[in-house]
mmCIF file of C-alpha atoms and ligand atoms in Angstrom:
data_model
loop_
_atom_site.group_PDB
_atom_site.id
_atom_site.type_symbol
_atom_site.label_atom_id
_atom_site.label_comp_id
_atom_site.label_asym_id
_atom_site.label_seq_id
_atom_site.Cartn_x
_atom_site.Cartn_y
_atom_site.Cartn_z
ATOM 1 C CA MET A 141 0.000 0.000 0.000
ATOM 2 C CA LEU A 142 1.290 3.504 -0.930
ATOM 3 C CA PHE A 143 1.907 6.134 1.791
ATOM 4 C CA ASN A 144 -0.380 9.148 1.189
ATOM 5 C CA PRO A 145 1.068 12.338 2.860
ATOM 6 C CA THR A 146 -2.131 14.463 2.248
ATOM 7 C CA GLY A 147 -4.274 11.809 3.897
ATOM 8 C CA PHE A 148 -1.853 11.610 6.847
ATOM 9 C CA THR A 149 -1.842 15.445 7.321
ATOM 10 C CA GLU A 150 -5.637 15.334 7.421
ATOM 11 C CA CYS A 151 -5.536 12.546 9.988
ATOM 12 C CA LEU A 152 -3.144 14.628 12.115
ATOM 13 C CA ARG A 153 -5.437 17.684 11.872
ATOM 14 C CA GLU A 154 -8.431 15.529 12.773
ATOM 15 C CA TRP A 155 -6.540 14.084 15.772
ATOM 16 C CA GLU A 156 -5.577 17.612 16.994
ATOM 17 C CA ASP A 157 -9.254 18.673 16.732
ATOM 18 C CA LEU A 158 -10.298 15.591 18.662
ATOM 19 C CA GLU A 159 -7.653 16.321 21.314
ATOM 20 C CA LYS A 160 -8.969 19.877 21.711
ATOM 21 C CA ASN A 161 -12.578 18.620 21.917
ATOM 22 C CA HIS A 162 -11.547 16.002 24.421
ATOM 23 C CA GLN A 163 -9.959 18.703 26.595
ATOM 24 C CA GLN A 164 -13.150 20.776 26.437
ATOM 25 C CA MET A 165 -15.244 17.737 27.183
ATOM 26 C CA GLN A 166 -13.137 16.983 30.277
ATOM 27 C CA ASP A 167 -13.522 20.580 31.502
ATOM 28 C CA THR A 168 -17.294 20.438 30.998
ATOM 29 C CA HIS A 169 -17.497 17.118 32.806
ATOM 30 C CA ARG A 170 -15.365 18.450 35.678
ATOM 31 C CA SER A 171 -17.641 21.464 36.039
ATOM 32 C CA TYR A 172 -20.698 19.137 35.830
ATOM 33 C CA LYS A 173 -19.339 17.018 38.701
ATOM 34 C CA GLN A 174 -18.597 20.132 40.721
ATOM 35 C CA LYS A 175 -22.153 21.399 40.148
ATOM 36 C CA LEU A 176 -23.526 17.989 41.165
ATOM 37 C CA GLU A 177 -21.650 18.268 44.442
ATOM 38 C CA GLU A 178 -23.017 21.774 44.929
ATOM 39 C CA VAL A 179 -26.535 20.502 44.170
ATOM 40 C CA ALA A 180 -26.102 17.670 46.702
ATOM 41 C CA LYS A 181 -24.979 20.221 49.339
ATOM 42 C CA LEU A 182 -27.927 22.507 48.535
ATOM 43 C CA GLN A 183 -30.298 19.538 48.756
ATOM 44 C CA ASP A 184 -28.938 18.609 52.181
ATOM 45 C CA SER A 185 -29.158 22.156 53.431
ATOM 46 C CA CYS A 186 -32.754 22.599 52.121
ATOM 47 C CA SER A 187 -33.874 19.287 53.638
ATOM 48 C CA GLY A 188 -32.200 20.209 56.941
ATOM 49 C CA ALA A 189 -33.758 23.685 56.957
ATOM 50 C CA ILE A 190 -37.225 22.246 56.273
ATOM 51 C CA ALA A 191 -36.837 19.683 59.082
ATOM 52 C CA ARG A 192 -35.696 22.427 61.514
ATOM 53 C CA GLN A 193 -38.530 24.764 60.491
ATOM 54 C CA ARG A 194 -41.076 21.954 60.887
ATOM 55 C CA LYS A 195 -39.806 21.170 64.398
ATOM 56 C CA LYS A 196 -39.847 24.836 65.436
ATOM 57 C CA LEU A 197 -43.317 25.403 63.954
ATOM 58 C CA LYS A 198 -44.579 22.365 65.867
ATOM 59 C CA GLU A 199 -43.180 23.788 69.106
ATOM 60 C CA LEU A 200 -44.636 27.205 68.307
ATOM 61 C CA THR A 201 -48.081 25.691 67.641
ATOM 62 C CA ALA A 202 -47.946 23.940 71.011
ATOM 63 C CA SER A 203 -46.917 27.198 72.749
ATOM 64 C CA LEU A 204 -49.743 29.113 71.046
ATOM 65 C CA GLU A 205 -52.221 26.439 72.195
ATOM 66 C CA GLU A 206 -50.883 26.801 75.730
ATOM 67 C CA CYS A 207 -51.274 30.599 75.550
ATOM 68 C CA LYS A 208 -54.889 30.154 74.493
ATOM 69 C CA GLU A 209 -55.637 27.593 77.234
ATOM 70 C CA ASN A 210 -53.877 29.409 80.074
ATOM 71 C CA HIS A 211 -55.414 32.736 79.115
ATOM 72 C CA PRO A 212 -58.997 32.150 78.008
ATOM 73 C CA THR A 213 -60.239 34.597 75.400
ATOM 74 C CA PRO A 214 -61.608 37.319 77.759
ATOM 75 C CA LYS A 215 -58.112 37.798 79.254
ATOM 76 C CA LEU A 216 -56.352 38.034 75.889
ATOM 77 C CA ASN A 217 -57.047 41.265 74.090
ATOM 78 C CA PRO A 218 -58.744 40.995 70.658
ATOM 79 C CA GLU A 219 -55.584 42.001 68.778
ATOM 80 C CA ASP A 220 -53.674 39.115 70.391
ATOM 81 C CA VAL A 221 -56.442 36.687 69.499
ATOM 82 C CA ASP A 222 -56.348 37.904 65.877
ATOM 83 C CA ALA A 223 -52.559 37.687 65.811
ATOM 84 C CA ILE A 224 -52.663 34.075 67.077
ATOM 85 C CA ALA A 225 -55.285 33.116 64.466
ATOM 86 C CA GLU A 226 -53.188 34.740 61.735
ATOM 87 C CA ILE A 227 -50.043 32.914 62.814
ATOM 88 C CA GLU A 228 -51.925 29.599 62.926
ATOM 89 C CA ASP A 229 -53.239 30.150 59.380
ATOM 90 C CA SER A 230 -49.744 30.952 58.142
ATOM 91 C CA ILE A 231 -48.372 27.819 59.833
ATOM 92 C CA LYS A 232 -50.943 25.702 57.931
ATOM 93 C CA GLU A 233 -49.922 27.343 54.639
ATOM 94 C CA ARG A 234 -46.259 26.633 55.436
ATOM 95 C CA ALA A 235 -47.003 22.905 55.631
ATOM 96 C CA ASP A 236 -48.201 22.980 51.991
ATOM 97 C CA ALA A 237 -45.212 25.065 50.937
ATOM 98 C CA PHE A 238 -42.841 22.511 52.542
ATOM 99 C CA SER A 239 -44.535 19.645 50.700
ATOM 100 C CA GLU A 240 -44.164 21.506 47.378
ATOM 101 C CA MET A 241 -40.457 22.060 48.135
ATOM 102 C CA GLU A 242 -39.931 18.444 49.140
ATOM 103 C CA ALA A 243 -41.353 17.268 45.797
ATOM 104 C CA PHE A 244 -38.045 18.494 44.305
ATOM 105 C CA LEU A 245 -35.747 17.133 47.034
ATOM 106 C CA PRO A 246 -34.435 13.577 47.390
ATOM 107 C CA LYS A 247 -36.100 11.665 50.191
ATOM 108 C CA LYS A 248 -35.963 8.250 51.803
ATOM 109 C CA ASN A 249 -38.146 5.677 50.073
ATOM 110 C CA GLY A 250 -41.155 4.214 51.851
ATOM 111 C CA LEU A 251 -41.108 0.606 53.067
ATOM 112 C CA TYR A 252 -42.512 -0.871 49.828
ATOM 113 C CA LEU A 253 -40.041 0.891 47.498
ATOM 114 C CA THR A 254 -37.157 0.097 49.862
ATOM 115 C CA LEU A 255 -38.135 -3.590 49.771
ATOM 116 C CA VAL A 256 -38.536 -3.659 45.982
ATOM 117 C CA LEU A 257 -35.821 -1.284 44.775
ATOM 118 C CA GLY A 258 -33.555 -0.810 47.785
ATOM 119 C CA ASN A 259 -32.562 2.624 48.962
ATOM 120 C CA VAL A 260 -32.210 4.263 45.562
ATOM 121 C CA ASN A 261 -33.310 7.854 45.011
ATOM 122 C CA VAL A 262 -36.459 7.978 42.875
ATOM 123 C CA THR A 263 -37.183 11.701 43.127
ATOM 124 C CA LEU A 264 -37.209 13.381 39.724
ATOM 125 C CA LEU A 265 -35.742 16.823 40.067
ATOM 126 C CA ASN A 266 -37.684 18.893 37.558
ATOM 127 C CA LYS A 267 -41.258 19.331 36.372
ATOM 128 C CA GLN A 268 -40.565 18.080 32.828
ATOM 129 C CA SER A 269 -39.208 14.741 34.045
ATOM 130 C CA LYS A 270 -42.115 14.376 36.470
ATOM 131 C CA PHE A 271 -44.573 15.038 33.666
ATOM 132 C CA ALA A 272 -42.733 12.680 31.298
ATOM 133 C CA TYR A 273 -42.788 9.908 33.932
ATOM 134 C CA LYS A 274 -46.520 10.326 34.569
ATOM 135 C CA ASP A 275 -47.189 10.443 30.819
ATOM 136 C CA GLU A 276 -45.175 7.263 30.375
ATOM 137 C CA TYR A 277 -47.148 5.606 33.207
ATOM 138 C CA GLU A 278 -50.448 6.423 31.455
ATOM 139 C CA LYS A 279 -49.111 5.138 28.107
ATOM 140 C CA PHE A 280 -47.840 1.951 29.759
ATOM 141 C CA LYS A 281 -51.337 1.357 31.148
ATOM 142 C CA LEU A 282 -52.825 1.962 27.702
ATOM 143 C CA VAL A 283 -50.529 -0.520 25.936
ATOM 144 C CA LEU A 284 -51.141 -3.178 28.586
ATOM 145 C CA THR A 285 -54.890 -2.492 28.433
ATOM 146 C CA VAL A 286 -54.921 -3.223 24.702
ATOM 147 C CA ILE A 287 -52.863 -6.415 25.210
ATOM 148 C CA LEU A 288 -55.131 -7.555 28.062
ATOM 149 C CA PHE A 289 -58.225 -6.807 25.972
ATOM 150 C CA VAL A 290 -56.979 -8.967 23.095
ATOM 151 C CA PHE A 291 -55.823 -11.694 25.495
ATOM 152 C CA SER A 292 -59.106 -11.859 27.417
ATOM 153 C CA PHE A 293 -61.073 -11.824 24.138
ATOM 154 C CA THR A 294 -58.970 -14.769 22.881
ATOM 155 C CA CYS A 295 -59.502 -16.743 26.088
ATOM 156 C CA ARG A 296 -63.215 -15.917 26.248
ATOM 157 C CA PHE A 297 -64.240 -16.540 22.618
ATOM 158 C CA LEU A 298 -61.466 -18.371 20.742
ATOM 159 C CA PHE A 299 -59.475 -20.840 22.873
ATOM 160 C CA SER A 300 -60.424 -22.515 26.117
ATOM 161 C CA TYR A 301 -57.190 -23.872 27.607
ATOM 162 C CA ARG A 302 -56.338 -23.762 31.296
ATOM 163 C CA ALA A 303 -52.669 -23.093 30.405
ATOM 164 C CA LEU A 304 -53.635 -20.031 28.354
ATOM 165 C CA ASP A 305 -55.825 -18.795 31.215
ATOM 166 C CA ALA A 306 -52.859 -19.242 33.558
ATOM 167 C CA LEU A 307 -50.684 -17.161 31.229
ATOM 168 C CA PHE A 308 -53.361 -14.464 31.173
ATOM 169 C CA ASN A 309 -53.555 -14.437 34.978
ATOM 170 C CA PHE A 310 -49.782 -14.352 35.237
ATOM 171 C CA LEU A 311 -49.745 -11.294 32.963
ATOM 172 C CA LEU A 312 -52.341 -9.675 35.243
ATOM 173 C CA VAL A 313 -50.195 -10.375 38.350
ATOM 174 C CA TRP A 314 -47.134 -8.850 36.668
ATOM 175 C CA TYR A 315 -49.120 -5.839 35.413
ATOM 176 C CA TYR A 316 -50.667 -4.992 38.787
ATOM 177 C CA CYS A 317 -47.324 -5.485 40.593
ATOM 178 C CA THR A 318 -45.649 -3.107 38.146
ATOM 179 C CA LEU A 319 -48.418 -0.556 38.691
ATOM 180 C CA THR A 320 -47.902 -0.592 42.468
ATOM 181 C CA ILE A 321 -44.196 0.151 41.993
ATOM 182 C CA ARG A 322 -44.753 2.892 39.425
ATOM 183 C CA GLU A 323 -47.471 4.473 41.570
ATOM 184 C CA SER A 324 -45.191 4.496 44.631
ATOM 185 C CA VAL A 325 -42.584 6.315 42.523
ATOM 186 C CA LEU A 326 -45.262 8.776 41.358
ATOM 187 C CA ILE A 327 -46.341 9.436 44.964
ATOM 188 C CA SER A 328 -42.692 10.046 45.911
ATOM 189 C CA ASN A 329 -42.693 12.656 43.173
ATOM 190 C CA GLY A 330 -45.642 14.590 44.545
ATOM 191 C CA SER A 331 -48.556 12.864 42.791
ATOM 192 C CA ARG A 332 -51.850 13.081 44.728
ATOM 193 C CA ILE A 333 -52.990 9.521 43.902
ATOM 194 C CA LYS A 334 -55.296 8.417 46.706
ATOM 195 C CA GLY A 335 -53.987 5.543 48.823
ATOM 196 C CA TRP A 336 -56.954 3.394 47.853
ATOM 197 C CA TRP A 337 -56.020 3.302 44.133
ATOM 198 C CA VAL A 338 -52.599 1.904 45.032
ATOM 199 C CA PHE A 339 -54.094 -0.523 47.558
ATOM 200 C CA HIS A 340 -56.659 -1.507 44.895
ATOM 201 C CA HIS A 341 -53.751 -2.721 42.751
ATOM 202 C CA TYR A 342 -52.311 -4.769 45.652
ATOM 203 C CA VAL A 343 -55.726 -6.442 46.074
ATOM 204 C CA SER A 344 -55.961 -7.006 42.302
ATOM 205 C CA THR A 345 -52.474 -8.602 42.314
ATOM 206 C CA PHE A 346 -53.587 -10.921 45.113
ATOM 207 C CA GLN A 347 -56.827 -11.775 43.346
ATOM 208 C CA SER A 348 -55.109 -12.531 40.014
ATOM 209 C CA GLY A 349 -52.597 -14.685 41.921
ATOM 210 C CA VAL A 350 -55.478 -16.658 43.444
ATOM 211 C CA MET A 351 -57.114 -17.067 39.999
ATOM 212 C CA LEU A 352 -53.763 -18.342 38.697
ATOM 213 C CA THR A 353 -53.721 -21.152 41.272
ATOM 214 C CA TRP A 354 -57.402 -22.126 40.891
ATOM 215 C CA PRO A 355 -57.313 -25.717 39.530
ATOM 216 C CA GLU A 356 -59.316 -26.765 36.498
ATOM 217 C CA GLY A 357 -62.710 -28.244 37.440
ATOM 218 C CA ALA A 358 -66.467 -27.731 37.352
ATOM 219 C CA LEU A 359 -66.362 -24.691 39.645
ATOM 220 C CA TYR A 360 -63.553 -23.026 37.712
ATOM 221 C CA GLN A 361 -65.500 -23.472 34.484
ATOM 222 C CA MET A 362 -68.625 -22.111 36.176
ATOM 223 C CA PHE A 363 -66.906 -18.802 36.942
ATOM 224 C CA ARG A 364 -64.474 -18.604 33.991
ATOM 225 C CA ASN A 365 -66.702 -16.915 31.412
ATOM 226 C CA GLN A 366 -68.029 -14.327 33.848
ATOM 227 C CA PHE A 367 -64.469 -13.526 34.962
ATOM 228 C CA LEU A 368 -63.131 -13.162 31.413
ATOM 229 C CA THR A 369 -66.077 -11.016 30.283
ATOM 230 C CA ASN A 370 -65.507 -8.825 33.325
ATOM 231 C CA CYS A 371 -61.807 -8.488 32.354
ATOM 232 C CA LEU A 372 -62.872 -7.459 28.834
ATOM 233 C CA TYR A 373 -65.181 -4.814 30.279
ATOM 234 C CA GLN A 374 -62.471 -3.547 32.658
ATOM 235 C CA SER A 375 -60.064 -3.109 29.745
ATOM 236 C CA PHE A 376 -62.726 -1.109 27.921
ATOM 237 C CA VAL A 377 -63.309 1.120 30.989
ATOM 238 C CA GLN A 378 -59.546 1.482 31.442
ATOM 239 C CA PHE A 379 -59.374 2.766 27.874
ATOM 240 C CA LEU A 380 -62.002 5.435 28.671
ATOM 241 C CA GLN A 381 -60.107 6.277 31.879
ATOM 242 C CA TYR A 382 -56.917 6.722 29.860
ATOM 243 C CA TYR A 383 -58.655 9.217 27.623
ATOM 244 C CA TYR A 384 -59.900 11.163 30.658
ATOM 245 C CA GLN A 385 -56.678 10.992 32.766
ATOM 246 C CA SER A 386 -54.315 11.887 29.927
ATOM 247 C CA GLY A 387 -56.700 14.706 28.901
ATOM 248 C CA CYS A 388 -56.501 16.098 32.463
ATOM 249 C CA LEU A 389 -52.726 15.736 32.494
ATOM 250 C CA TYR A 390 -52.174 17.601 29.203
ATOM 251 C CA ARG A 391 -54.648 20.350 30.067
ATOM 252 C CA LEU A 392 -53.154 20.897 33.502
ATOM 253 C CA ARG A 393 -49.716 20.987 31.985
ATOM 254 C CA ALA A 394 -50.858 23.500 29.389
ATOM 255 C CA LEU A 395 -52.166 25.670 32.202
ATOM 256 C CA GLY A 396 -48.677 25.579 33.641
ATOM 257 C CA GLU A 397 -49.646 25.354 37.272
ATOM 258 C CA LYS A 398 -50.937 22.104 38.677
ATOM 259 C CA HIS A 399 -52.961 21.803 41.933
ATOM 260 C CA ASN A 400 -53.994 25.434 41.620
ATOM 261 C CA MET A 401 -57.570 25.547 40.438
ATOM 262 C CA ASP A 402 -58.348 29.266 40.296
ATOM 263 C CA VAL A 403 -60.459 31.265 37.818
ATOM 264 C CA THR A 404 -57.967 30.741 34.973
ATOM 265 C CA VAL A 405 -58.710 27.010 35.024
ATOM 266 C CA GLU A 406 -62.448 27.421 34.442
ATOM 267 C CA GLY A 407 -62.136 25.829 30.994
ATOM 268 C CA PHE A 408 -60.298 22.881 32.497
ATOM 269 C CA GLN A 409 -62.993 22.481 35.157
ATOM 270 C CA SER A 410 -65.794 22.338 32.597
ATOM 271 C CA TRP A 411 -63.833 19.805 30.470
ATOM 272 C CA MET A 412 -63.182 17.711 33.576
ATOM 273 C CA TRP A 413 -66.880 17.648 34.563
ATOM 274 C CA ARG A 414 -67.937 16.685 31.044
ATOM 275 C CA GLY A 415 -65.315 13.894 31.058
ATOM 276 C CA LEU A 416 -66.368 12.706 34.515
ATOM 277 C CA THR A 417 -70.105 12.651 33.796
ATOM 278 C CA PHE A 418 -69.406 10.564 30.697
ATOM 279 C CA LEU A 419 -67.048 8.193 32.564
ATOM 280 C CA LEU A 420 -68.958 7.734 35.834
ATOM 281 C CA PRO A 421 -71.843 5.513 34.575
ATOM 282 C CA PHE A 422 -69.279 3.097 33.067
ATOM 283 C CA LEU A 423 -67.254 3.118 36.301
ATOM 284 C CA PHE A 424 -70.272 2.484 38.526
ATOM 285 C CA PHE A 425 -71.467 -0.295 36.220
ATOM 286 C CA GLY A 426 -67.991 -1.878 36.592
ATOM 287 C CA HIS A 427 -68.160 -1.560 40.392
ATOM 288 C CA PHE A 428 -71.557 -3.284 40.528
ATOM 289 C CA TRP A 429 -70.204 -6.012 38.262
ATOM 290 C CA GLN A 430 -67.521 -6.614 40.893
ATOM 291 C CA LEU A 431 -70.284 -6.924 43.501
ATOM 292 C CA TYR A 432 -72.135 -9.337 41.206
ATOM 293 C CA ASN A 433 -68.929 -11.426 40.867
ATOM 294 C CA SER A 434 -68.668 -11.676 44.633
ATOM 295 C CA ILE A 435 -72.329 -12.739 44.925
ATOM 296 C CA THR A 436 -71.798 -15.421 42.241
ATOM 297 C CA LEU A 437 -68.727 -16.698 44.086
ATOM 298 C CA PHE A 438 -70.580 -16.666 47.401
ATOM 299 C CA ARG A 439 -73.334 -18.818 45.883
ATOM 300 C CA MET A 440 -70.684 -21.195 44.500
ATOM 301 C CA PHE A 441 -69.094 -21.363 47.959
ATOM 302 C CA GLN A 442 -72.415 -22.640 49.356
ATOM 303 C CA LEU A 443 -72.545 -25.534 46.876
ATOM 304 C CA PRO A 444 -71.768 -28.936 48.473
ATOM 305 C CA GLU A 445 -69.164 -29.756 45.785
ATOM 306 C CA CYS A 446 -67.176 -26.574 46.517
ATOM 307 C CA LYS A 447 -63.778 -27.667 47.878
ATOM 308 C CA GLU A 448 -61.496 -24.967 46.447
ATOM 309 C CA TRP A 449 -60.325 -22.220 48.839
ATOM 310 C CA GLN A 450 -59.916 -19.945 45.793
ATOM 311 C CA VAL A 451 -63.705 -19.415 45.672
ATOM 312 C CA VAL A 452 -63.926 -17.732 49.053
ATOM 313 C CA MET A 453 -60.691 -15.763 48.547
ATOM 314 C CA CYS A 454 -61.844 -14.347 45.198
ATOM 315 C CA CYS A 455 -65.257 -13.609 46.715
ATOM 316 C CA CYS A 456 -63.637 -11.564 49.542
ATOM 317 C CA SER A 457 -61.320 -9.714 47.108
ATOM 318 C CA TYR A 458 -64.275 -8.717 44.919
ATOM 319 C CA VAL A 459 -66.199 -7.417 47.953
ATOM 320 C CA VAL A 460 -63.159 -5.360 49.029
ATOM 321 C CA LEU A 461 -62.663 -4.073 45.464
ATOM 322 C CA PHE A 462 -66.333 -3.131 45.125
ATOM 323 C CA MET A 463 -66.471 -1.273 48.450
ATOM 324 C CA GLY A 464 -63.147 0.528 47.974
ATOM 325 C CA ASN A 465 -63.754 1.508 44.340
ATOM 326 C CA PHE A 466 -67.354 2.549 44.825
ATOM 327 C CA PHE A 467 -66.911 4.621 47.981
ATOM 328 C CA THR A 468 -63.609 6.194 46.898
ATOM 329 C CA THR A 469 -65.103 7.223 43.545
ATOM 330 C CA LEU A 470 -68.126 8.710 45.359
ATOM 331 C CA GLY A 471 -65.724 10.537 47.707
ATOM 332 C CA VAL A 472 -63.652 11.906 44.792
ATOM 333 C CA VAL A 473 -66.764 13.205 43.025
ATOM 334 C CA TYR A 474 -68.136 14.747 46.240
ATOM 335 C CA GLN A 475 -64.768 16.430 46.950
ATOM 336 C CA LYS A 476 -64.615 17.836 43.416
ATOM 337 C CA TYR A 477 -68.219 19.053 43.695
ATOM 338 C CA MET A 478 -67.499 20.832 47.011
ATOM 339 C CA ASN A 479 -64.333 22.450 45.594
ATOM 340 C CA ASN A 480 -66.386 23.656 42.665
ATOM 341 C CA GLN A 481 -69.048 25.120 44.987
ATOM 342 C CA ASP A 482 -66.387 26.925 47.063
ATOM 343 C CA LYS A 483 -64.920 28.410 43.902
ATOM 344 C CA SER A 484 -68.321 29.609 42.676
ATOM 345 C CA LYS A 485 -68.860 31.319 46.062
ATOM 346 C CA ILE A 486 -65.471 33.080 45.840
ATOM 347 C CA LEU A 487 -66.287 34.315 42.324
HETATM 348 N N1 COA B 683 -55.415 5.062 39.387
HETATM 349 C C1 COA B 683 -54.254 5.743 39.398
HETATM 350 N N2 COA B 683 -54.159 7.099 39.581
HETATM 351 C C2 COA B 683 -55.304 7.768 39.785
HETATM 352 C C3 COA B 683 -56.563 7.127 39.796
HETATM 353 C C4 COA B 683 -56.593 5.705 39.569
HETATM 354 N N3 COA B 683 -57.741 5.007 39.545
HETATM 355 N N4 COA B 683 -57.530 8.058 40.021
HETATM 356 C C5 COA B 683 -56.898 9.235 40.142
HETATM 357 N N5 COA B 683 -55.563 9.077 39.995
HETATM 358 C C6 COA B 683 -54.518 10.114 40.093
HETATM 359 C C7 COA B 683 -54.707 11.238 39.090
HETATM 360 O O1 COA B 683 -54.034 10.955 37.859
HETATM 361 C C8 COA B 683 -54.059 12.404 39.825
HETATM 362 O O2 COA B 683 -52.635 12.259 39.730
HETATM 363 P P1 COA B 683 -51.626 13.560 39.765
HETATM 364 O O3 COA B 683 -51.733 14.152 41.132
HETATM 365 O O4 COA B 683 -50.284 12.919 39.509
HETATM 366 O O5 COA B 683 -52.078 14.456 38.664
HETATM 367 C C9 COA B 683 -54.411 12.134 41.286
HETATM 368 O O6 COA B 683 -54.686 10.742 41.374
HETATM 369 C C10 COA B 683 -55.609 12.915 41.793
HETATM 370 O O7 COA B 683 -56.712 12.641 40.959
HETATM 371 P P2 COA B 683 -58.174 13.176 41.289
HETATM 372 O O8 COA B 683 -58.253 14.625 40.905
HETATM 373 O O9 COA B 683 -58.564 12.797 42.689
HETATM 374 O O10 COA B 683 -59.073 12.311 40.316
HETATM 375 P P3 COA B 683 -59.171 12.327 38.724
HETATM 376 O O11 COA B 683 -60.054 13.454 38.293
HETATM 377 O O12 COA B 683 -57.842 12.236 38.069
HETATM 378 O O13 COA B 683 -59.938 10.924 38.480
HETATM 379 C C11 COA B 683 -61.739 9.327 38.676
HETATM 380 C C12 COA B 683 -61.191 10.684 39.105
HETATM 381 C C13 COA B 683 -63.001 9.022 39.486
HETATM 382 C C14 COA B 683 -62.068 9.318 37.188
HETATM 383 C C15 COA B 683 -60.622 8.254 38.915
HETATM 384 O O14 COA B 683 -60.266 8.282 40.258
HETATM 385 C C16 COA B 683 -61.066 6.872 38.524
HETATM 386 O O15 COA B 683 -60.999 6.520 37.380
HETATM 387 N N6 COA B 683 -61.517 6.047 39.487
HETATM 388 C C17 COA B 683 -62.132 4.784 39.259
HETATM 389 C C18 COA B 683 -61.157 3.648 39.171
HETATM 390 C C19 COA B 683 -61.924 2.353 39.217
HETATM 391 O O16 COA B 683 -62.920 2.258 39.887
HETATM 392 N N7 COA B 683 -61.465 1.321 38.505
HETATM 393 C C20 COA B 683 -62.173 0.096 38.416
HETATM 394 C C21 COA B 683 -63.076 0.143 37.207
HETATM 395 S S1 COA B 683 -64.163 -1.185 37.106
#
């Protein structure tokens, strides 16, 4: 092979450029590491300051209570009483402000996340990443909903094999387990998901696990079609829920400020109510189907040939699911209605 001096000069120039870039890259990385250390120090100092403030505010609240008890109202002059009430209101507002701050600070995981993931930091440090994570969670649910819909349709109408049913139930166990982990991460990142919705997924994991172990037999076949049709319906409702939840998420994001429902979010409020009134009949129908499942299982449990423990376990899980879902949904709607009323009064 012939030696090409022009090619070699170009290689040398290229190498010098790369060297220079490498130097710059190292400087940038050094400054990045330095900034990370600064961020870690700032995080520690913020967390420490919040903990100190919380402790002092707690002590102050106790002292104010003592002042009020030791000096009943007639002895305190009206200005003092007003001042105490004002301080107490401000202390309550501080608690919310601390929670907002903590949503952007690393914190210790709860017991469940520590058991599943170990003590790794799951706090996302900016709003975009939090939004992206929540968005990804909703999309994950959507994809799995479609898969579960197709799977349950196949088991219900096309193939009737116990092994295929077991695979379907195994997928359900995995899906619900994954949801509990993702939801714990979301809560760590300031999401206001009610405890019941997470607990609901623990119960669903348990129930799918029980279905997985239910042996083939007359009783299994008696309940199978009702169970699979119910799964089909739940996937359909989950699809409607996705449309509503992701709609809320995008609209709230567009408004820029979450958890702050003032007059500027009137449009969002009316969209939300339209979405909810459309969704609620489907949700309540699903809840009463869960109750119906538990009644069916209870009747099966009373049959003399019923030997399987799975019948009573599934029956109990459906009762728990019905009660939790129904009453929590009622509570959510009532809470939203009251918030709406308060806002109308302010306006
Ligand atoms: N699963 C997971 N997260 C939920 C949730 C659910 N079922 N319901 C609400 N959330 C989340 C919201 O996304 C929101 O999260 P964010 O703080 O990160 O934005 C937070 O909890 C607060 O939501 P909230 O304002 O209380 O309710 P909503 O308007 O988002 O939804 C319902 C209200 C009633 C539509 C919703 O709770 C729901 O679909 N419930 C029924 C679920 C059910 O019964 N499933 C079984 C069907 S058979």
